[in-house]
């Protein structure tokens, strides 16, 4: 196991977590449509209790995704999470509000009313995927930051609790927006909206599969078209833009340069990943098409979910592999982050490699827990339970 192998290995694992997170955003997608899929109070409770069984998976994956990034690529973590903190704080706040909304909307003493908490779920369902998609788009579009590694040597001094401490400031945001400026880039918004509509597609497919209610299922099939069309338009538009835009590459010396059609070159050079992406696209289209055409087909979430993972995983790897800077700096080209200049030490990556061998067992437990939860489809009798949301 060389240092280069370990860098690529952990890039793969972090990308896989990101791909799984996008699939699990079906929780947010379904919540964003809770009022249009469930016309009655009973129908809305069915949808909320359906997604309420899975929201912990999404939140845990989001935290694990951030933790894996922190452990394997700490300079990215300090640059993005520490510099673009307004963007990440809004994302995390919406997820915290989501958890609170599930637990308190039907509790005794709720002075805000059920509709208030349901609207919080809708807001999380819209903003969560939109902002997460925008954050991922910065892997290709770049962010406005500067990395000053010399500060590790020439550290700044600060006084904390009457004691002199060394506080090295390595990464700095180049403006006061701290991440929100990314939303001014129209292509960041295009990708963010694509992820938001994808989450709605997945949410609809999940509700069709999980909720045993013909009224909701028939309404969901109609709503699926309205979510799938804008998703496909936005995704294709961004993919074409990605193939035609300039990219950021680095050489053996670490020098970063702008290369025309860099991502197109990645798609051609890393052709196995391109094949996986195309298979994923076919699976998503199959799930959408068959669900719309066949009223009796309720299993679309599974080919769509696998397809989403097979699409997102190669996309994230295309942003970092093949000598590509995965987090470009629009303020200072040489500050751009690569898997080589932003990773942990070889000892850390090697130690974590052995720890990562338990991941298959964790995934097996998640699959079992999912199966146990969904052994019986959700129906109106379930929401009469005292433990229902």
Short mmCIF file of C-alpha atoms in Angstrom, two decimals:
data_model
loop_
_atom_site.label_atom_id
_atom_site.label_comp_id
_atom_site.label_asym_id
_atom_site.label_seq_id
_atom_site.Cartn_x
_atom_site.Cartn_y
_atom_site.Cartn_z
CA UNK A 1 0.00 0.00 0.00
CA UNK A 2 1.72 3.12 -1.23
CA UNK A 3 0.86 6.62 -0.07
CA UNK A 4 -0.67 7.31 -3.49
CA UNK A 5 -2.88 4.20 -3.22
CA UNK A 6 -4.09 5.24 0.23
CA UNK A 7 -4.97 8.72 -1.03
CA UNK A 8 -7.03 7.27 -3.88
CA UNK A 9 -8.57 4.64 -1.58
CA UNK A 10 -9.85 7.21 0.89
CA UNK A 11 -11.04 9.45 -1.91
CA UNK A 12 -13.08 6.46 -3.10
CA UNK A 13 -14.57 5.82 0.34
CA UNK A 14 -15.49 9.47 0.88
CA UNK A 15 -17.06 9.58 -2.61
CA UNK A 16 -19.02 6.40 -1.86
CA UNK A 17 -20.39 7.98 1.31
CA UNK A 18 -21.34 11.04 -0.72
CA UNK A 19 -23.13 8.86 -3.27
CA UNK A 20 -25.04 7.01 -0.53
CA UNK A 21 -25.97 10.37 1.02
CA UNK A 22 -27.50 11.55 -2.26
CA UNK A 23 -29.58 8.36 -2.45
CA UNK A 24 -30.75 8.80 1.15
CA UNK A 25 -31.95 12.31 0.34
CA UNK A 26 -35.22 10.62 -0.68
CA UNK A 27 -36.25 11.50 2.88
CA UNK A 28 -35.89 15.21 2.12
CA UNK A 29 -37.48 14.75 -1.32
CA UNK A 30 -40.60 13.11 0.08
CA UNK A 31 -40.89 15.68 2.87
CA UNK A 32 -40.71 18.53 0.37
CA UNK A 33 -43.88 17.15 -1.25
CA UNK A 34 -45.72 16.12 1.89
CA UNK A 35 -48.57 18.57 1.31
CA UNK A 36 -49.05 17.71 -2.36
CA UNK A 37 -48.81 13.93 -1.91
CA UNK A 38 -50.99 13.84 1.19
CA UNK A 39 -54.06 16.00 0.76
CA UNK A 40 -55.55 15.03 4.13
CA UNK A 41 -54.07 15.16 7.63
CA UNK A 42 -54.08 11.38 7.63
CA UNK A 43 -52.25 11.24 4.30
CA UNK A 44 -49.60 13.69 5.47
CA UNK A 45 -49.05 11.67 8.64
CA UNK A 46 -48.58 8.54 6.53
CA UNK A 47 -45.84 10.21 4.50
CA UNK A 48 -44.11 11.74 7.54
CA UNK A 49 -44.16 8.43 9.40
CA UNK A 50 -42.77 6.70 6.34
CA UNK A 51 -39.80 9.06 6.04
CA UNK A 52 -39.56 9.24 9.83
CA UNK A 53 -38.39 5.65 9.84
CA UNK A 54 -35.38 6.53 7.71
CA UNK A 55 -34.29 10.09 8.54
CA UNK A 56 -31.64 8.82 10.96
CA UNK A 57 -29.91 7.00 8.09
CA UNK A 58 -29.60 10.25 6.15
CA UNK A 59 -28.42 12.33 9.09
CA UNK A 60 -25.91 9.69 10.21
CA UNK A 61 -24.51 9.37 6.68
CA UNK A 62 -24.13 13.16 6.45
CA UNK A 63 -22.17 13.24 9.73
CA UNK A 64 -20.08 10.23 8.68
CA UNK A 65 -19.35 11.88 5.33
CA UNK A 66 -18.03 14.95 7.14
CA UNK A 67 -16.09 12.85 9.63
CA UNK A 68 -14.44 10.78 6.89
CA UNK A 69 -13.43 13.98 5.08
CA UNK A 70 -11.98 15.36 8.33
CA UNK A 71 -9.92 12.25 9.02
CA UNK A 72 -8.60 11.64 5.51
CA UNK A 73 -8.43 15.15 3.99
CA UNK A 74 -8.21 17.55 6.95
CA UNK A 75 -7.13 20.54 4.87
CA UNK A 76 -10.39 20.36 2.89
CA UNK A 77 -12.32 20.08 6.12
CA UNK A 78 -10.66 23.16 7.62
CA UNK A 79 -10.98 25.08 4.35
CA UNK A 80 -14.57 24.27 3.41
CA UNK A 81 -16.26 23.55 6.72
CA UNK A 82 -14.20 26.21 8.50
CA UNK A 83 -14.23 28.85 5.75
CA UNK A 84 -17.62 28.36 4.07
CA UNK A 85 -19.28 27.97 7.46
CA UNK A 86 -22.41 29.98 6.62
CA UNK A 87 -23.30 27.51 3.89
CA UNK A 88 -22.61 24.45 6.06
CA UNK A 89 -24.30 25.95 9.13
CA UNK A 90 -27.50 26.52 7.16
CA UNK A 91 -27.37 22.92 5.90
CA UNK A 92 -26.82 21.52 9.40
CA UNK A 93 -29.47 23.82 10.90
CA UNK A 94 -32.11 22.57 8.47
CA UNK A 95 -31.26 18.97 9.41
CA UNK A 96 -31.46 19.75 13.12
CA UNK A 97 -34.84 21.43 12.58
CA UNK A 98 -35.91 18.30 10.71
CA UNK A 99 -35.12 16.08 13.71
CA UNK A 100 -36.97 18.42 16.07
CA UNK A 101 -39.98 18.57 13.74
CA UNK A 102 -40.34 14.80 13.63
CA UNK A 103 -40.27 14.45 17.38
CA UNK A 104 -42.43 17.38 18.49
CA UNK A 105 -45.10 17.96 15.84
CA UNK A 106 -47.69 15.74 17.57
CA UNK A 107 -46.43 16.01 21.15
CA UNK A 108 -48.64 17.37 23.90
CA UNK A 109 -47.84 21.00 24.61
CA UNK A 110 -46.90 21.83 21.02
CA UNK A 111 -47.67 25.57 21.04
CA UNK A 112 -46.58 26.10 17.42
CA UNK A 113 -49.06 23.70 15.83
CA UNK A 114 -48.58 20.65 13.61
CA UNK A 115 -48.47 22.67 10.38
CA UNK A 116 -45.50 24.73 11.59
CA UNK A 117 -43.35 21.65 12.07
CA UNK A 118 -44.58 20.17 8.79
CA UNK A 119 -43.50 23.35 7.01
CA UNK A 120 -40.07 22.97 8.67
CA UNK A 121 -39.86 19.51 7.11
CA UNK A 122 -40.76 21.00 3.73
CA UNK A 123 -38.06 23.68 4.13
CA UNK A 124 -35.48 21.03 5.00
CA UNK A 125 -36.67 18.98 2.02
CA UNK A 126 -36.02 21.90 -0.33
CA UNK A 127 -32.97 23.63 1.17
CA UNK A 128 -31.09 20.50 2.29
CA UNK A 129 -30.64 18.92 -1.18
CA UNK A 130 -30.30 22.31 -2.89
CA UNK A 131 -27.44 23.50 -0.66
CA UNK A 132 -25.75 20.09 -0.51
CA UNK A 133 -25.85 19.95 -4.30
CA UNK A 134 -24.42 23.46 -4.45
CA UNK A 135 -21.61 22.46 -2.08
CA UNK A 136 -20.75 19.48 -4.30
CA UNK A 137 -20.82 21.68 -7.40
CA UNK A 138 -17.95 23.73 -5.93
CA UNK A 139 -15.76 20.64 -6.46
CA UNK A 140 -15.97 21.53 -10.14
CA UNK A 141 -16.74 25.26 -10.12
CA UNK A 142 -14.32 26.29 -7.35
CA UNK A 143 -14.60 28.39 -4.20
CA UNK A 144 -13.15 31.71 -3.06
CA UNK A 145 -10.44 30.75 -0.57
CA UNK A 146 -6.69 31.08 0.02
CA UNK A 147 -4.45 28.44 1.64
CA UNK A 148 -1.36 29.73 3.45
CA UNK A 149 0.62 26.69 4.56
CA UNK A 150 3.53 28.91 5.63
CA UNK A 151 1.37 29.89 8.59
CA UNK A 152 2.16 26.51 10.11
CA UNK A 153 5.65 27.91 10.64
CA UNK A 154 4.87 31.60 11.04
CA UNK A 155 1.95 31.05 13.41
CA UNK A 156 -0.22 33.82 14.71
CA UNK A 157 -0.27 34.46 18.46
CA UNK A 158 -3.45 34.89 20.46
CA UNK A 159 -4.34 35.23 24.13
CA UNK A 160 -6.88 32.70 25.42
CA UNK A 161 -7.83 32.63 29.11
CA UNK A 162 -4.82 34.86 29.92
CA UNK A 163 -2.45 32.35 28.28
CA UNK A 164 -0.41 32.86 25.15
CA UNK A 165 -1.29 30.27 22.51
CA UNK A 166 -0.14 29.60 18.98
CA UNK A 167 -3.05 29.65 16.55
CA UNK A 168 -2.03 28.81 12.97
CA UNK A 169 -4.55 30.07 10.42
CA UNK A 170 -3.95 27.99 7.31
CA UNK A 171 -7.06 28.67 5.24
CA UNK A 172 -8.83 31.97 4.78
CA UNK A 173 -11.98 32.87 2.89
CA UNK A 174 -11.32 35.67 0.45
CA UNK A 175 -14.58 37.51 1.19
CA UNK A 176 -17.10 37.96 3.96
CA UNK A 177 -19.80 35.71 2.49
CA UNK A 178 -18.12 32.53 3.79
CA UNK A 179 -19.56 30.17 1.22
CA UNK A 180 -22.80 31.86 0.27
CA UNK A 181 -21.08 33.51 -2.71
CA UNK A 182 -21.07 30.09 -4.43
CA UNK A 183 -24.82 30.44 -4.91
CA UNK A 184 -24.18 33.44 -7.17
CA UNK A 185 -22.67 31.06 -9.73
CA UNK A 186 -25.58 29.98 -11.98
CA UNK A 187 -24.01 26.56 -12.63
CA UNK A 188 -23.81 25.90 -8.90
CA UNK A 189 -27.54 26.63 -8.72
CA UNK A 190 -28.22 24.39 -11.73
CA UNK A 191 -26.48 21.46 -10.05
CA UNK A 192 -28.10 22.22 -6.70
CA UNK A 193 -31.56 22.30 -8.29
CA UNK A 194 -30.79 19.06 -10.12
CA UNK A 195 -30.02 17.37 -6.79
CA UNK A 196 -33.18 18.85 -5.27
CA UNK A 197 -35.41 17.48 -8.04
CA UNK A 198 -33.54 14.16 -7.92
CA UNK A 199 -34.35 13.96 -4.20
CA UNK A 200 -38.01 14.57 -5.06
CA UNK A 201 -37.92 11.79 -7.66
CA UNK A 202 -36.39 9.39 -5.14
CA UNK A 203 -38.84 10.52 -2.47
CA UNK A 204 -41.82 9.80 -4.71
CA UNK A 205 -40.47 6.38 -5.66
CA UNK A 206 -39.85 5.59 -1.99
CA UNK A 207 -43.35 6.61 -0.92
CA UNK A 208 -44.89 4.51 -3.72
CA UNK A 209 -42.92 1.53 -2.46
CA UNK A 210 -43.32 2.07 1.28
CA UNK A 211 -46.83 3.45 1.81
CA UNK A 212 -49.71 1.06 1.22
CA UNK A 213 -52.30 3.63 0.21
CA UNK A 214 -53.75 3.68 -3.31
CA UNK A 215 -54.75 7.34 -3.18
CA UNK A 216 -51.22 8.45 -2.30
CA UNK A 217 -49.65 6.06 -4.84
CA UNK A 218 -51.83 7.28 -7.70
CA UNK A 219 -51.12 10.91 -6.85
CA UNK A 220 -47.40 10.16 -6.54
CA UNK A 221 -47.24 8.66 -10.05
CA UNK A 222 -48.54 11.93 -11.49
CA UNK A 223 -46.14 14.04 -9.40
CA UNK A 224 -43.25 11.86 -10.59
CA UNK A 225 -43.41 13.35 -14.06
CA UNK A 226 -43.28 16.88 -12.68
CA UNK A 227 -40.12 16.06 -10.71
CA UNK A 228 -38.37 13.87 -13.29
CA UNK A 229 -38.56 16.29 -16.23
CA UNK A 230 -36.78 19.26 -14.56
CA UNK A 231 -34.24 16.87 -12.99
CA UNK A 232 -33.31 15.38 -16.36
CA UNK A 233 -33.12 18.80 -18.05
CA UNK A 234 -30.93 20.29 -15.30
CA UNK A 235 -28.69 17.22 -15.00
CA UNK A 236 -28.07 16.95 -18.75
CA UNK A 237 -27.40 20.70 -18.97
CA UNK A 238 -24.82 20.53 -16.18
CA UNK A 239 -23.20 17.38 -17.58
CA UNK A 240 -22.73 19.07 -20.97
CA UNK A 241 -21.34 22.15 -19.23
CA UNK A 242 -18.93 19.95 -17.25
CA UNK A 243 -17.62 18.20 -20.35
CA UNK A 244 -16.96 21.50 -22.12
CA UNK A 245 -15.54 23.57 -19.25
CA UNK A 246 -11.92 24.07 -18.27
CA UNK A 247 -10.63 21.98 -15.38
CA UNK A 248 -7.87 22.19 -12.79
CA UNK A 249 -4.94 19.77 -13.02
CA UNK A 250 -1.74 19.26 -11.03
CA UNK A 251 1.57 17.68 -12.01
CA UNK A 252 4.19 15.69 -10.08
CA UNK A 253 5.61 18.87 -8.58
CA UNK A 254 2.20 19.92 -7.27
CA UNK A 255 1.91 22.86 -9.68
CA UNK A 256 -1.73 23.52 -10.52
CA UNK A 257 -2.83 24.74 -13.94
CA UNK A 258 -6.03 25.29 -15.90
CA UNK A 259 -6.54 22.64 -18.60
CA UNK A 260 -9.19 22.94 -21.34
CA UNK A 261 -11.69 20.05 -21.41
CA UNK A 262 -10.08 18.49 -18.33
CA UNK A 263 -13.26 16.73 -17.21
CA UNK A 264 -13.92 15.42 -20.70
CA UNK A 265 -10.41 13.96 -20.58
CA UNK A 266 -11.25 12.39 -17.21
CA UNK A 267 -14.37 10.76 -18.65
CA UNK A 268 -12.30 9.32 -21.52
CA UNK A 269 -9.27 8.29 -19.45
CA UNK A 270 -11.27 6.84 -16.56
CA UNK A 271 -13.58 4.98 -18.94
CA UNK A 272 -14.64 2.28 -16.43
CA UNK A 273 -16.11 5.04 -14.28
CA UNK A 274 -17.88 6.45 -17.33
CA UNK A 275 -19.44 3.04 -17.99
CA UNK A 276 -20.65 2.88 -14.39
CA UNK A 277 -22.16 6.34 -14.76
CA UNK A 278 -24.00 5.34 -17.95
CA UNK A 279 -25.33 2.17 -16.30
CA UNK A 280 -26.56 4.31 -13.42
CA UNK A 281 -28.33 6.70 -15.78
CA UNK A 282 -30.07 3.76 -17.49
CA UNK A 283 -31.22 2.36 -14.13
CA UNK A 284 -32.66 5.72 -13.03
CA UNK A 285 -34.47 6.19 -16.35
CA UNK A 286 -35.79 2.61 -16.16
CA UNK A 287 -37.16 3.17 -12.65
CA UNK A 288 -38.86 6.43 -13.61
CA UNK A 289 -40.27 5.11 -16.90
CA UNK A 290 -41.61 1.83 -15.54
CA UNK A 291 -43.22 3.51 -12.54
CA UNK A 292 -45.02 5.99 -14.79
CA UNK A 293 -46.13 3.37 -17.32
CA UNK A 294 -47.04 0.53 -14.96
CA UNK A 295 -49.48 1.35 -12.17
CA UNK A 296 -48.74 -1.95 -10.41
CA UNK A 297 -44.96 -1.41 -10.26
CA UNK A 298 -43.87 -0.15 -6.83
CA UNK A 299 -40.20 -1.21 -6.75
CA UNK A 300 -38.73 1.75 -8.63
CA UNK A 301 -36.79 3.04 -5.62
CA UNK A 302 -34.34 0.13 -5.82
CA UNK A 303 -33.06 0.44 -9.42
CA UNK A 304 -33.20 4.23 -9.02
CA UNK A 305 -31.25 4.09 -5.75
CA UNK A 306 -28.57 1.84 -7.20
CA UNK A 307 -28.46 4.01 -10.30
CA UNK A 308 -28.00 7.19 -8.28
CA UNK A 309 -25.05 5.68 -6.40
CA UNK A 310 -23.52 4.54 -9.72
CA UNK A 311 -23.90 8.06 -11.14
CA UNK A 312 -22.77 10.15 -8.17
CA UNK A 313 -19.77 7.97 -7.27
CA UNK A 314 -18.03 8.34 -10.68
CA UNK A 315 -18.88 12.07 -10.78
CA UNK A 316 -17.18 12.67 -7.43
CA UNK A 317 -14.17 10.58 -8.44
CA UNK A 318 -13.90 12.51 -11.72
CA UNK A 319 -13.38 15.65 -9.64
CA UNK A 320 -10.30 14.24 -7.87
CA UNK A 321 -8.69 11.36 -9.75
CA UNK A 322 -6.48 11.56 -12.84
CA UNK A 323 -4.42 14.45 -11.47
CA UNK A 324 -7.40 16.75 -10.89
CA UNK A 325 -7.74 19.43 -8.21
CA UNK A 326 -11.01 18.48 -6.50
CA UNK A 327 -11.50 21.82 -4.72
CA UNK A 328 -10.30 24.63 -6.99
CA UNK A 329 -9.62 28.09 -5.60
CA UNK A 330 -10.99 30.99 -7.62
CA UNK A 331 -8.97 33.43 -5.50
CA UNK A 332 -5.54 31.79 -5.86
CA UNK A 333 -4.96 28.98 -8.34
CA UNK A 334 -2.08 27.44 -6.38
CA UNK A 335 -4.25 27.24 -3.26
CA UNK A 336 -6.49 24.66 -4.96
CA UNK A 337 -6.77 21.39 -3.06
CA UNK A 338 -5.81 17.98 -4.43
CA UNK A 339 -5.85 14.55 -2.83
CA UNK A 340 -2.05 14.85 -2.62
CA UNK A 341 -1.72 18.23 -0.89
CA UNK A 342 -4.73 18.03 1.44
CA UNK A 343 -4.58 14.50 2.83
CA UNK A 344 -3.54 13.16 6.22
CA UNK A 345 -0.17 11.56 6.85
CA UNK A 346 0.63 8.13 5.45
CA UNK A 347 0.55 6.66 8.96
CA UNK A 348 -2.96 8.05 9.56
CA UNK A 349 -4.33 6.86 6.24
CA UNK A 350 -2.77 3.42 6.70
CA UNK A 351 -4.17 3.05 10.22
CA UNK A 352 -7.63 4.12 9.08
CA UNK A 353 -7.39 1.65 6.19
CA UNK A 354 -7.45 -1.25 8.65
CA UNK A 355 -10.29 0.35 10.58
CA UNK A 356 -12.27 0.70 7.33
CA UNK A 357 -12.31 -3.08 6.96
CA UNK A 358 -15.27 -3.18 9.37
CA UNK A 359 -17.39 -1.11 6.96
CA UNK A 360 -18.95 -4.20 5.25
CA UNK A 361 -20.22 -5.38 8.64
CA UNK A 362 -21.73 -1.96 9.33
CA UNK A 363 -23.41 -1.97 5.91
CA UNK A 364 -24.77 -5.48 6.59
CA UNK A 365 -26.32 -4.22 9.83
CA UNK A 366 -27.89 -1.25 8.01
CA UNK A 367 -29.39 -3.57 5.39
CA UNK A 368 -30.79 -5.82 8.14
CA UNK A 369 -32.21 -2.85 10.07
CA UNK A 370 -33.82 -1.50 6.89
CA UNK A 371 -35.36 -4.91 6.16
CA UNK A 372 -36.67 -5.23 9.72
CA UNK A 373 -38.26 -1.78 9.58
CA UNK A 374 -39.90 -2.39 6.22
CA UNK A 375 -41.12 -5.95 6.70
CA UNK A 376 -44.64 -4.53 6.66
CA UNK A 377 -45.70 -1.68 4.39
CA UNK A 378 -46.94 1.42 6.18
CA UNK A 379 -50.73 1.79 6.32
CA UNK A 380 -53.31 3.83 8.21
CA UNK A 381 -53.29 1.43 11.16
CA UNK A 382 -49.63 2.23 11.80
CA UNK A 383 -50.22 5.93 12.49
CA UNK A 384 -52.70 5.05 15.24
CA UNK A 385 -49.77 3.70 17.28
CA UNK A 386 -48.63 5.77 20.26
CA UNK A 387 -45.07 5.79 18.88
CA UNK A 388 -46.11 7.28 15.51
CA UNK A 389 -44.88 10.74 14.54
#
